[in-house]
Amino acid sequence: MQWETVIGLEVHVQLATRSKIFSGASTAFGAEPNTQACAVDLGLPGVLPVLNEQAVAMAVQFGLAVHAEIPEVSVFDRKNYFYPDLPKGYQTSQMYHPIVGAGEVEITLDDDTTKRIRIHHAHLEEDAGKSLHEDFHGMTGIDLNRAGTPLLEIVSEPDMRSAKEAAAYLKAIHSIVTYLGISDGNMAEGSMRCDVNVSVRPKGQDVFGTRAEIKNVNSFRFVERAIAFEVERQIELIEDGGKVVQETRLFDPERDETRSMRTKEEANDYRYFPCPDLLPVVLDQAYLDHLRSQLPELPADKRTRFQSELGLSAYDANVLSASRDMAEFFEEVHRVCGDAKQAANWVQGELSGALNRENLSIQHSPVSAQQLGELISRVLDDTINGKAAKQVFQALWNGQGESADAVIEAKGLKQVTDTGAIEAMIDQVIAESPAQVAQYRDSEPEKRGKMIGYFVGQVMKASRGTANPQQVNGLLKEKLDALL
Ligand code: ADP
Ligand code: MG
């Protein structure tokens, strides 16, 4: 039997407002526990929430970015349940009239093809506090700093068909919200987490299978692993004559498995009702037009433009547009050096390699886009060769010079193209390598091409890497062949 996987994601994005969604308390991460929750966040008697306009603007910007309908009216509802980290006894959310309607996101797959994933809707809600089970022996600590932090919950249609597609979708959402600047997208700090709905069905069957919902997965890798485990579990279960039950499961990264938390029968009835403390949100066309005019160029548009205008490959365009910081860095390098392909190669090669080795993000690159662009220009105008360029890059990285030109000057890396000077070095190398010359002379003509590498290496060394490699190659061949 061939099985098909069906996946739908509910992604919670923490919005980057400075204050909470319904109060003036700070949202800054990492404060001392319980120093940033105010009476409104705790729902103490007699207080009234006031909606943070910035949260609305951010949600709408997301909606516009995914080509969603933005309804004129949206309404906040109370989702009632008891939990120690929810002192209000209800979470303010949007159940029936969310702020963002149906939209779609384009994802890019490994083979550089794209696929559209529909978004069912996105709604605003507040986060709850945090229960700290590890820090207190035999007790649970409650930190309410996070209570009232604005979240945008983005609910997809069940359009994904593999773990890879789900991860690609999550990456696309991550890149959209960080491009928009509406979230820092920091998954390690919980700024983006998702519930993964997974089901399987026999290939060719129309109706969906029963799904399990895996709660609170907080990394791209975990999304893939949780799905892989869950798919296998469900298939095995069905093939053994069992039935998948609709339930909530938890992914355990340590053991690489999902475990049941509660089944549908145990599910809460949240008794949603419109929050009497908050007015409906009414958005007019002028407001939407204003927000639309503020939208930056989005990742999918950038990706297309990098291919059509700059002639980059689909792969390069995809990598370079995935993060806004990376895209802007690349564009600046390109502006300075004028060669998109070279700019793409350097940003993805030498620069990304060095950043990864030192675990730095591109905003903290010790080599600026301006510096890298100038360095590439010096390769393009033949001032230095590729080998010297790497030395210049290293020097700039280590702060040993203000600019590529300064490093080239200080280290004497200017490429030697003077034929006379190169010939002199070649003559010296030939004079000092009688054994290799004899070997060259005695070998089959078709093997000589390979042997020339030794001499090239020696001449490059003698020039401290500055000789023009093409010239060295050509002249060496002439001189060696003259000796035959
Ligand atoms: P609920 O309201 O119970 O959370 P929804 O219908 O809103 O259920 O779906 C929640 C999420 O589950 C959505 O992202 C949706 O795409 C996904 N989903 C729904 N049915 C399935 C299914 N059979 N298999 C996989 N995902 C599903
Ligand atoms: Mg749900």
Short mmCIF file of C-alpha atoms and ligand atoms in Angstrom, two decimals:
data_model
loop_
_atom_site.label_atom_id
_atom_site.label_comp_id
_atom_site.label_asym_id
_atom_site.label_seq_id
_atom_site.Cartn_x
_atom_site.Cartn_y
_atom_site.Cartn_z
CA MET A 1 0.00 0.00 0.00
CA GLN A 2 1.27 3.49 -0.93
CA TRP A 3 0.59 6.18 1.67
CA GLU A 4 0.27 9.91 1.31
CA THR A 5 1.09 12.32 4.12
CA VAL A 6 -1.15 15.36 4.73
CA ILE A 7 0.09 18.22 6.89
CA GLY A 8 -1.40 21.50 8.09
CA LEU A 9 0.46 23.96 10.31
CA GLU A 10 -0.67 26.43 12.93
CA VAL A 11 2.24 28.83 13.38
CA HIS A 12 2.41 31.20 16.35
CA VAL A 13 4.47 34.27 15.64
CA GLN A 14 5.37 36.62 18.45
CA LEU A 15 4.89 40.16 17.17
CA ALA A 16 7.74 42.58 17.80
CA THR A 17 5.75 45.27 19.57
CA ARG A 18 7.45 47.03 22.48
CA SER A 19 4.45 46.65 24.76
CA LYS A 20 1.83 43.94 25.29
CA ILE A 21 -1.23 43.49 23.10
CA PHE A 22 -3.66 44.94 25.66
CA SER A 23 -1.43 46.81 28.13
CA GLY A 24 1.59 49.09 28.35
CA ALA A 25 3.83 46.45 30.02
CA SER A 26 7.12 45.72 28.28
CA THR A 27 7.59 42.66 26.08
CA ALA A 28 11.41 42.61 26.34
CA PHE A 29 12.85 39.09 26.51
CA GLY A 30 14.94 37.83 29.42
CA ALA A 31 13.75 40.07 32.28
CA GLU A 32 13.60 38.85 35.89
CA PRO A 33 10.50 36.66 36.29
CA ASN A 34 7.24 38.47 37.07
CA THR A 35 8.63 41.97 36.62
CA GLN A 36 6.81 42.69 33.34
CA ALA A 37 3.23 41.64 33.95
CA CYS A 38 0.82 44.37 34.95
CA ALA A 39 -2.72 44.31 36.36
CA VAL A 40 -4.21 44.12 32.86
CA ASP A 41 -2.06 41.13 31.88
CA LEU A 42 -3.18 39.37 35.06
CA GLY A 43 -6.83 40.28 34.48
CA LEU A 44 -7.23 41.77 37.95
CA PRO A 45 -10.74 43.08 38.74
CA GLY A 46 -11.53 46.57 37.55
CA VAL A 47 -8.96 46.84 34.77
CA LEU A 48 -9.74 47.23 31.07
CA PRO A 49 -7.63 46.12 28.12
CA VAL A 50 -6.71 48.61 25.39
CA LEU A 51 -5.72 47.17 22.02
CA ASN A 52 -2.17 47.92 20.87
CA GLU A 53 -2.51 49.50 17.43
CA GLN A 54 0.92 48.30 16.42
CA ALA A 55 -0.17 44.67 16.80
CA VAL A 56 -3.08 45.33 14.44
CA ALA A 57 -0.80 47.02 11.89
CA MET A 58 1.63 44.09 12.01
CA ALA A 59 -1.08 41.48 11.57
CA VAL A 60 -2.54 43.38 8.62
CA GLN A 61 0.88 43.76 7.02
CA PHE A 62 1.30 40.02 7.21
CA GLY A 63 -2.11 39.58 5.63
CA LEU A 64 -1.23 41.93 2.78
CA ALA A 65 2.09 40.13 2.27
CA VAL A 66 0.32 36.79 1.76
CA HIS A 67 -2.32 38.33 -0.52
CA ALA A 68 -5.05 37.64 2.02
CA GLU A 69 -8.46 39.16 2.29
CA ILE A 70 -8.54 41.64 5.17
CA PRO A 71 -12.10 41.74 6.54
CA GLU A 72 -13.40 45.16 7.48
CA VAL A 73 -14.41 43.96 10.94
CA SER A 74 -12.66 41.57 13.29
CA VAL A 75 -13.62 40.62 16.84
CA PHE A 76 -11.79 39.41 19.94
CA ASP A 77 -13.21 36.38 21.75
CA ARG A 78 -12.48 34.87 25.12
CA LYS A 79 -11.18 31.30 25.13
CA ASN A 80 -11.96 30.07 28.63
CA TYR A 81 -9.79 27.56 30.46
CA PHE A 82 -7.97 27.18 33.73
CA TYR A 83 -4.22 26.87 33.96
CA PRO A 84 -1.78 28.27 36.54
CA ASP A 85 0.02 30.37 33.94
CA LEU A 86 -3.27 31.99 32.89
CA PRO A 87 -4.50 33.91 35.93
CA LYS A 88 -7.24 35.64 33.90
CA GLY A 89 -8.98 32.31 33.39
CA TYR A 90 -9.31 33.02 29.69
CA GLN A 91 -7.09 33.83 26.74
CA THR A 92 -8.17 36.74 24.57
CA SER A 93 -8.10 35.44 21.01
CA GLN A 94 -10.12 35.63 17.78
CA MET A 95 -12.32 32.66 17.00
CA TYR A 96 -15.11 33.73 14.65
CA HIS A 97 -13.89 36.93 12.99
CA PRO A 98 -10.11 36.84 12.60
CA ILE A 99 -8.17 39.88 11.45
CA VAL A 100 -6.68 38.14 8.38
CA GLY A 101 -8.72 36.01 5.99
CA ALA A 102 -7.68 33.47 3.36
CA GLY A 103 -4.33 33.96 1.62
CA GLU A 104 -1.42 31.98 0.21
CA VAL A 105 2.33 31.51 0.49
CA GLU A 106 4.76 30.28 -2.13
CA ILE A 107 7.30 27.74 -0.92
CA THR A 108 10.49 26.62 -2.66
CA LEU A 109 11.45 22.96 -2.65
CA ASP A 110 14.87 21.31 -2.87
CA ASP A 111 14.67 20.89 -6.65
CA ASP A 112 13.98 24.67 -6.93
CA THR A 113 10.36 24.13 -7.92
CA THR A 114 7.73 26.17 -6.12
CA LYS A 115 4.34 25.29 -4.66
CA ARG A 116 1.51 27.40 -3.29
CA ILE A 117 0.25 26.68 0.23
CA ARG A 118 -3.09 28.21 1.12
CA ILE A 119 -3.54 30.04 4.39
CA HIS A 120 -6.93 29.52 5.97
CA HIS A 121 -6.73 32.64 8.16
CA ALA A 122 -4.53 34.36 10.74
CA HIS A 123 -5.74 35.73 14.03
CA LEU A 124 -4.41 37.85 16.87
CA GLU A 125 -4.22 36.54 20.42
CA GLU A 126 -2.30 37.02 23.64
CA ASP A 127 0.32 34.62 24.93
CA ALA A 128 0.01 33.01 28.36
CA GLY A 129 2.68 32.96 31.09
CA LYS A 130 5.26 30.23 31.41
CA SER A 131 5.42 27.29 33.80
CA LEU A 132 8.97 26.50 34.90
CA HIS A 133 9.13 22.84 35.85
CA GLU A 134 12.88 22.38 35.97
CA ASP A 135 14.09 25.12 38.26
CA PHE A 136 12.25 24.21 41.44
CA HIS A 137 12.54 20.84 43.09
CA GLY A 138 9.11 19.26 43.44
CA MET A 139 7.39 22.51 42.56
CA THR A 140 6.48 24.53 39.49
CA GLY A 141 7.43 28.17 39.10
CA ILE A 142 5.17 30.57 37.22
CA ASP A 143 6.64 33.46 35.24
CA LEU A 144 3.95 35.79 33.93
CA ASN A 145 6.24 38.10 31.95
CA ARG A 146 5.07 36.55 28.70
CA ALA A 147 1.37 36.92 29.57
CA GLY A 148 -0.24 39.35 27.16
CA THR A 149 2.55 39.23 24.57
CA PRO A 150 0.96 39.63 21.12
CA LEU A 151 0.86 36.55 18.92
CA LEU A 152 -0.29 36.13 15.36
CA GLU A 153 -1.51 32.59 14.78
CA ILE A 154 -1.27 31.64 11.12
CA VAL A 155 -3.38 28.61 10.18
CA SER A 156 -2.60 26.84 6.92
CA GLU A 157 -4.88 24.62 4.86
CA PRO A 158 -3.80 20.95 4.91
CA ASP A 159 -1.83 21.51 1.69
CA MET A 160 1.56 20.06 2.55
CA ARG A 161 2.45 16.53 1.51
CA SER A 162 5.82 15.88 3.15
CA ALA A 163 8.01 16.89 6.09
CA LYS A 164 10.22 18.80 3.65
CA GLU A 165 7.25 20.83 2.40
CA ALA A 166 6.24 21.62 5.98
CA ALA A 167 9.76 22.81 6.80
CA ALA A 168 9.85 24.87 3.59
CA TYR A 169 6.50 26.43 4.52
CA LEU A 170 7.75 27.32 7.99
CA LYS A 171 10.86 28.85 6.43
CA ALA A 172 8.72 30.88 4.04
CA ILE A 173 6.64 32.22 6.94
CA HIS A 174 9.81 32.95 8.89
CA SER A 175 11.26 34.86 6.00
CA ILE A 176 8.06 36.87 5.40
CA VAL A 177 7.67 37.95 9.03
CA THR A 178 11.34 38.89 9.37
CA TYR A 179 11.30 40.80 6.05
CA LEU A 180 8.27 42.69 7.33
CA GLY A 181 10.05 43.26 10.63
CA ILE A 182 6.91 42.21 12.52
CA SER A 183 8.79 39.51 14.46
CA ASP A 184 12.40 38.76 15.29
CA GLY A 185 11.63 35.17 14.26
CA ASN A 186 13.93 33.89 17.00
CA MET A 187 12.83 30.28 17.38
CA ALA A 188 15.23 29.51 20.21
CA GLU A 189 13.56 32.24 22.30
CA GLY A 190 10.10 31.01 21.33
CA SER A 191 9.25 33.89 18.98
CA MET A 192 7.99 31.35 16.48
CA ARG A 193 6.53 27.96 17.39
CA CYS A 194 4.09 25.73 15.62
CA ASP A 195 1.49 23.03 16.04
CA VAL A 196 1.87 20.38 13.37
CA ASN A 197 -1.26 18.51 12.19
CA VAL A 198 -0.41 15.22 10.53
CA SER A 199 -2.51 12.50 8.91
CA VAL A 200 -1.94 9.77 6.35
CA ARG A 201 -4.22 8.28 3.70
CA PRO A 202 -3.89 5.64 1.00
CA LYS A 203 -2.55 7.27 -2.16
CA GLY A 204 -5.42 8.22 -4.45
CA GLN A 205 -8.03 8.44 -1.67
CA ASP A 206 -9.97 11.72 -1.62
CA VAL A 207 -10.94 12.09 2.02
CA PHE A 208 -8.32 12.94 4.60
CA GLY A 209 -7.31 10.52 7.31
CA THR A 210 -7.75 11.31 11.01
CA ARG A 211 -5.08 13.71 12.19
CA ALA A 212 -2.91 14.04 15.24
CA GLU A 213 -1.79 17.50 16.35
CA ILE A 214 1.77 17.81 17.61
CA LYS A 215 2.02 20.80 19.90
CA ASN A 216 4.67 23.46 20.25
CA VAL A 217 7.42 22.38 17.91
CA ASN A 218 10.07 25.07 17.96
CA SER A 219 12.66 24.41 15.27
CA PHE A 220 12.73 23.63 11.56
CA ARG A 221 14.59 20.41 12.26
CA PHE A 222 12.14 19.28 14.93
CA VAL A 223 9.23 19.86 12.55
CA GLU A 224 10.77 17.43 10.08
CA ARG A 225 11.66 14.88 12.73
CA ALA A 226 8.30 15.04 14.48
CA ILE A 227 6.50 14.50 11.16
CA ALA A 228 8.79 11.64 10.14
CA PHE A 229 8.10 9.84 13.43
CA GLU A 230 4.38 10.55 13.38
CA VAL A 231 3.89 9.38 9.78
CA GLU A 232 5.62 6.11 10.53
CA ARG A 233 3.60 5.64 13.71
CA GLN A 234 0.29 6.21 11.95
CA ILE A 235 1.08 3.95 8.99
CA GLU A 236 2.22 1.15 11.27
CA LEU A 237 -0.87 1.56 13.41
CA ILE A 238 -3.23 1.34 10.43
CA GLU A 239 -1.36 -1.51 8.79
CA ASP A 240 -1.63 -3.45 12.06
CA GLY A 241 -5.41 -3.04 11.86
CA GLY A 242 -5.61 -0.14 14.31
CA LYS A 243 -7.13 3.33 13.91
CA VAL A 244 -5.56 6.74 14.33
CA VAL A 245 -7.44 8.71 16.99
CA GLN A 246 -7.70 12.47 16.88
CA GLU A 247 -5.46 13.65 19.67
CA THR A 248 -2.88 16.13 20.81
CA ARG A 249 0.68 14.82 20.99
CA LEU A 250 3.96 16.17 22.26
CA PHE A 251 7.28 15.86 20.42
CA ASP A 252 10.20 14.78 22.59
CA PRO A 253 13.42 15.80 20.83
CA GLU A 254 15.58 13.76 23.23
CA ARG A 255 13.87 10.48 22.33
CA ASP A 256 12.87 11.58 18.83
CA GLU A 257 9.25 10.51 19.24
CA THR A 258 5.77 11.94 19.83
CA ARG A 259 3.63 11.02 22.84
CA SER A 260 -0.07 11.39 23.47
CA MET A 261 -1.12 14.34 25.67
CA ARG A 262 -4.89 14.21 25.40
CA THR A 263 -7.49 12.74 23.07
CA LYS A 264 -10.42 14.54 21.54
CA GLU A 265 -12.82 13.22 24.20
CA GLU A 266 -10.72 14.90 26.85
CA ALA A 267 -10.52 18.15 24.89
CA ASN A 268 -11.71 21.31 26.57
CA ASP A 269 -14.87 23.12 25.65
CA TYR A 270 -13.50 26.62 25.64
CA ARG A 271 -16.85 28.38 25.66
CA TYR A 272 -15.70 31.06 23.27
CA PHE A 273 -17.66 34.31 23.42
CA PRO A 274 -16.95 37.84 22.21
CA CYS A 275 -14.87 39.76 24.75
CA PRO A 276 -17.17 42.38 26.25
CA ASP A 277 -14.19 44.56 27.21
CA LEU A 278 -12.95 45.10 23.67
CA LEU A 279 -14.59 46.84 20.73
CA PRO A 280 -14.63 45.18 17.33
CA VAL A 281 -11.70 46.28 15.18
CA VAL A 282 -12.87 48.20 12.11
CA LEU A 283 -10.35 48.90 9.36
CA ASP A 284 -11.01 51.28 6.50
CA GLN A 285 -9.58 51.25 2.99
CA ALA A 286 -7.30 54.25 3.58
CA TYR A 287 -5.65 52.45 6.48
CA LEU A 288 -5.07 49.32 4.39
CA ASP A 289 -3.71 51.41 1.51
CA HIS A 290 -1.35 53.17 3.88
CA LEU A 291 -0.01 49.87 5.25
CA ARG A 292 0.28 48.44 1.76
CA SER A 293 2.41 51.41 0.72
CA GLN A 294 4.81 50.61 3.58
CA LEU A 295 5.45 47.01 2.54
CA PRO A 296 9.06 46.19 1.67
CA GLU A 297 9.95 44.04 -1.34
CA LEU A 298 9.05 40.54 -0.16
CA PRO A 299 11.16 37.37 -0.41
CA ALA A 300 9.26 35.81 -3.32
CA ASP A 301 9.50 39.05 -5.35
CA LYS A 302 13.17 39.41 -4.55
CA ARG A 303 13.81 35.81 -5.56
CA THR A 304 12.11 36.37 -8.91
CA ARG A 305 13.95 39.64 -9.51
CA PHE A 306 17.33 38.13 -8.62
CA GLN A 307 16.75 35.60 -11.39
CA SER A 308 15.14 37.78 -14.05
CA GLU A 309 17.12 41.00 -13.55
CA LEU A 310 20.44 39.81 -12.18
CA GLY A 311 20.59 36.48 -13.99
CA LEU A 312 21.18 34.41 -10.83
CA SER A 313 20.34 30.71 -10.78
CA ALA A 314 17.18 29.63 -8.97
CA TYR A 315 19.36 28.14 -6.26
CA ASP A 316 21.41 31.30 -5.69
CA ALA A 317 18.32 33.50 -5.81
CA ASN A 318 16.63 31.32 -3.24
CA VAL A 319 19.53 31.24 -0.79
CA LEU A 320 20.22 34.96 -1.10
CA SER A 321 16.61 36.05 -0.67
CA ALA A 322 15.79 33.81 2.29
CA SER A 323 16.75 36.39 4.87
CA ARG A 324 16.35 40.12 4.46
CA ASP A 325 19.75 40.83 6.02
CA MET A 326 21.45 38.43 3.62
CA ALA A 327 19.55 39.87 0.64
CA GLU A 328 20.42 43.45 1.54
CA PHE A 329 24.07 42.58 2.10
CA PHE A 330 24.23 40.85 -1.27
CA GLU A 331 22.53 43.75 -3.02
CA GLU A 332 25.03 46.21 -1.55
CA VAL A 333 27.99 44.03 -2.62
CA HIS A 334 26.48 43.86 -6.09
CA ARG A 335 25.94 47.62 -6.20
CA VAL A 336 29.61 48.22 -5.36
CA CYS A 337 31.20 45.61 -7.68
CA GLY A 338 28.63 45.48 -10.48
CA ASP A 339 28.87 41.71 -10.99
CA ALA A 340 25.91 39.76 -9.59
CA LYS A 341 27.38 36.29 -10.11
CA GLN A 342 30.65 37.18 -8.39
CA ALA A 343 28.79 38.94 -5.57
CA ALA A 344 26.59 35.85 -5.13
CA ASN A 345 29.60 33.52 -5.10
CA TRP A 346 31.50 35.53 -2.51
CA VAL A 347 28.53 36.05 -0.21
CA GLN A 348 27.56 32.38 -0.30
CA GLY A 349 31.11 31.06 -0.37
CA GLU A 350 33.94 32.80 1.45
CA LEU A 351 31.72 35.09 3.54
CA SER A 352 29.07 32.57 4.61
CA GLY A 353 31.79 30.01 5.34
CA ALA A 354 33.60 32.42 7.65
CA LEU A 355 30.35 33.51 9.33
CA ASN A 356 29.35 29.89 9.96
CA ARG A 357 32.75 28.98 11.37
CA GLU A 358 32.49 31.77 13.92
CA ASN A 359 28.75 31.40 14.37
CA LEU A 360 28.07 35.01 13.41
CA SER A 361 25.00 36.40 11.69
CA ILE A 362 25.53 38.52 8.61
CA GLN A 363 24.62 41.75 10.44
CA HIS A 364 27.70 41.16 12.56
CA SER A 365 30.02 40.39 9.66
CA PRO A 366 33.47 41.87 10.32
CA VAL A 367 33.76 42.44 6.55
CA SER A 368 31.24 45.04 5.36
CA ALA A 369 29.34 44.80 2.09
CA GLN A 370 31.25 47.86 0.87
CA GLN A 371 34.60 46.20 1.64
CA LEU A 372 33.62 42.94 -0.01
CA GLY A 373 32.30 44.77 -3.07
CA GLU A 374 35.60 46.65 -3.46
CA LEU A 375 37.56 43.44 -3.02
CA ILE A 376 35.59 41.78 -5.82
CA SER A 377 36.15 44.85 -8.02
CA ARG A 378 39.89 44.36 -7.62
CA VAL A 379 39.60 40.80 -8.87
CA LEU A 380 37.41 41.90 -11.76
CA ASP A 381 39.84 44.61 -12.87
CA ASP A 382 42.77 42.16 -12.54
CA THR A 383 44.50 44.11 -9.78
CA ILE A 384 44.71 40.86 -7.80
CA ASN A 385 44.22 37.20 -8.61
CA GLY A 386 41.80 34.83 -6.92
CA LYS A 387 44.37 33.50 -4.53
CA ALA A 388 45.41 36.92 -3.31
CA ALA A 389 41.73 37.86 -3.02
CA LYS A 390 41.32 35.19 -0.36
CA GLN A 391 44.24 36.63 1.56
CA VAL A 392 42.75 40.11 1.31
CA PHE A 393 39.42 38.78 2.55
CA GLN A 394 41.12 37.13 5.52
CA ALA A 395 42.96 40.33 6.36
CA LEU A 396 39.76 42.38 6.21
CA TRP A 397 38.03 39.76 8.35
CA ASN A 398 40.79 40.07 10.94
CA GLY A 399 40.60 43.85 10.89
CA GLN A 400 44.07 44.22 9.34
CA GLY A 401 43.15 47.03 6.99
CA GLU A 402 40.39 49.51 6.22
CA SER A 403 39.80 48.51 2.63
CA ALA A 404 40.79 45.97 0.00
CA ASP A 405 43.09 48.56 -1.60
CA ALA A 406 44.82 49.27 1.70
CA VAL A 407 45.43 45.55 2.30
CA ILE A 408 46.66 44.98 -1.27
CA GLU A 409 49.08 47.88 -0.87
CA ALA A 410 50.28 46.91 2.61
CA LYS A 411 50.81 43.25 1.76
CA GLY A 412 52.13 43.81 -1.75
CA LEU A 413 49.50 41.54 -3.27
CA LYS A 414 49.13 43.39 -6.53
CA GLN A 415 49.03 40.88 -9.32
CA VAL A 416 52.24 40.61 -11.35
CA THR A 417 51.34 40.71 -15.04
CA ASP A 418 54.68 41.98 -16.30
CA THR A 419 55.85 39.22 -18.66
CA GLY A 420 59.50 39.96 -18.02
CA ALA A 421 59.11 39.59 -14.26
CA ILE A 422 57.18 36.34 -14.60
CA GLU A 423 59.73 34.93 -17.04
CA ALA A 424 62.53 35.72 -14.63
CA MET A 425 60.76 33.76 -11.89
CA ILE A 426 60.11 30.86 -14.26
CA ASP A 427 63.76 30.74 -15.34
CA GLN A 428 64.81 30.59 -11.73
CA VAL A 429 62.39 27.79 -10.88
CA ILE A 430 63.48 25.77 -13.93
CA ALA A 431 67.12 26.28 -13.02
CA GLU A 432 66.46 25.04 -9.48
CA SER A 433 64.45 21.97 -10.52
CA PRO A 434 66.65 19.85 -12.82
CA ALA A 435 65.11 16.57 -11.66
CA GLN A 436 61.55 17.70 -12.37
CA VAL A 437 62.57 19.14 -15.72
CA ALA A 438 64.13 15.79 -16.69
CA GLN A 439 60.96 14.01 -15.58
CA TYR A 440 58.86 16.42 -17.64
CA ARG A 441 61.04 15.83 -20.67
CA ASP A 442 60.87 12.02 -20.32
CA SER A 443 57.12 11.71 -19.81
CA GLU A 444 54.49 11.05 -22.44
CA PRO A 445 53.24 14.27 -24.07
CA GLU A 446 49.72 13.75 -22.72
CA LYS A 447 51.04 13.45 -19.15
CA ARG A 448 53.00 16.69 -19.31
CA GLY A 449 49.93 18.83 -18.81
CA LYS A 450 49.50 17.34 -15.38
CA MET A 451 53.18 17.67 -14.48
CA ILE A 452 53.16 21.36 -15.19
CA GLY A 453 51.25 21.83 -11.95
CA TYR A 454 54.44 21.41 -9.93
CA PHE A 455 56.14 24.25 -11.77
CA VAL A 456 53.10 26.52 -11.55
CA GLY A 457 53.04 25.95 -7.81
CA GLN A 458 56.72 26.87 -7.47
CA VAL A 459 56.37 30.03 -9.52
CA MET A 460 53.27 31.11 -7.62
CA LYS A 461 55.17 30.51 -4.42
CA ALA A 462 58.13 32.53 -5.64
CA SER A 463 55.73 35.39 -6.42
CA ARG A 464 54.05 35.01 -3.02
CA GLY A 465 50.84 34.21 -4.86
CA THR A 466 50.78 37.41 -6.88
CA ALA A 467 51.70 36.21 -10.36
CA ASN A 468 48.88 36.05 -12.88
CA PRO A 469 48.12 32.30 -13.02
CA GLN A 470 47.07 32.25 -16.69
CA GLN A 471 50.27 33.95 -17.74
CA VAL A 472 52.36 31.64 -15.57
CA ASN A 473 50.72 28.64 -17.18
CA GLY A 474 51.20 29.86 -20.73
CA LEU A 475 54.79 31.01 -20.32
CA LEU A 476 55.82 27.89 -18.42
CA LYS A 477 54.51 25.64 -21.15
CA GLU A 478 56.44 27.59 -23.77
CA LYS A 479 59.67 27.50 -21.81
CA LEU A 480 59.45 23.85 -20.81
CA ASP A 481 58.55 22.75 -24.30
CA ALA A 482 61.52 24.72 -25.60
CA LEU A 483 63.69 22.41 -23.49
CA LEU A 484 62.37 19.21 -25.07
P1 ADP B 1 -9.30 22.82 14.80
O1 ADP B 1 -10.23 23.95 14.69
O2 ADP B 1 -9.84 21.64 15.49
O3 ADP B 1 -7.94 23.19 15.30
P2 ADP B 1 -8.93 23.05 11.98
O4 ADP B 1 -9.86 22.51 10.97
O5 ADP B 1 -8.94 24.50 12.23
O6 ADP B 1 -9.10 22.26 13.31
O7 ADP B 1 -7.49 22.64 11.53
C1 ADP B 1 -6.37 22.96 12.26
C2 ADP B 1 -5.15 22.66 11.40
O8 ADP B 1 -5.13 21.28 11.06
C3 ADP B 1 -5.12 23.39 10.09
O9 ADP B 1 -3.80 23.85 9.87
C4 ADP B 1 -5.51 22.34 9.06
O10 ADP B 1 -4.86 22.58 7.85
C5 ADP B 1 -4.98 21.08 9.67
N1 ADP B 1 -5.75 19.87 9.31
C6 ADP B 1 -7.06 19.71 9.31
N2 ADP B 1 -7.39 18.47 8.94
C7 ADP B 1 -6.24 17.80 8.72
C8 ADP B 1 -5.92 16.45 8.33
N3 ADP B 1 -6.84 15.54 8.14
N4 ADP B 1 -4.61 16.14 8.20
C9 ADP B 1 -3.66 17.05 8.43
N5 ADP B 1 -3.91 18.30 8.79
C10 ADP B 1 -5.18 18.69 8.95
MG MG B 2 -6.46 24.58 16.15
#
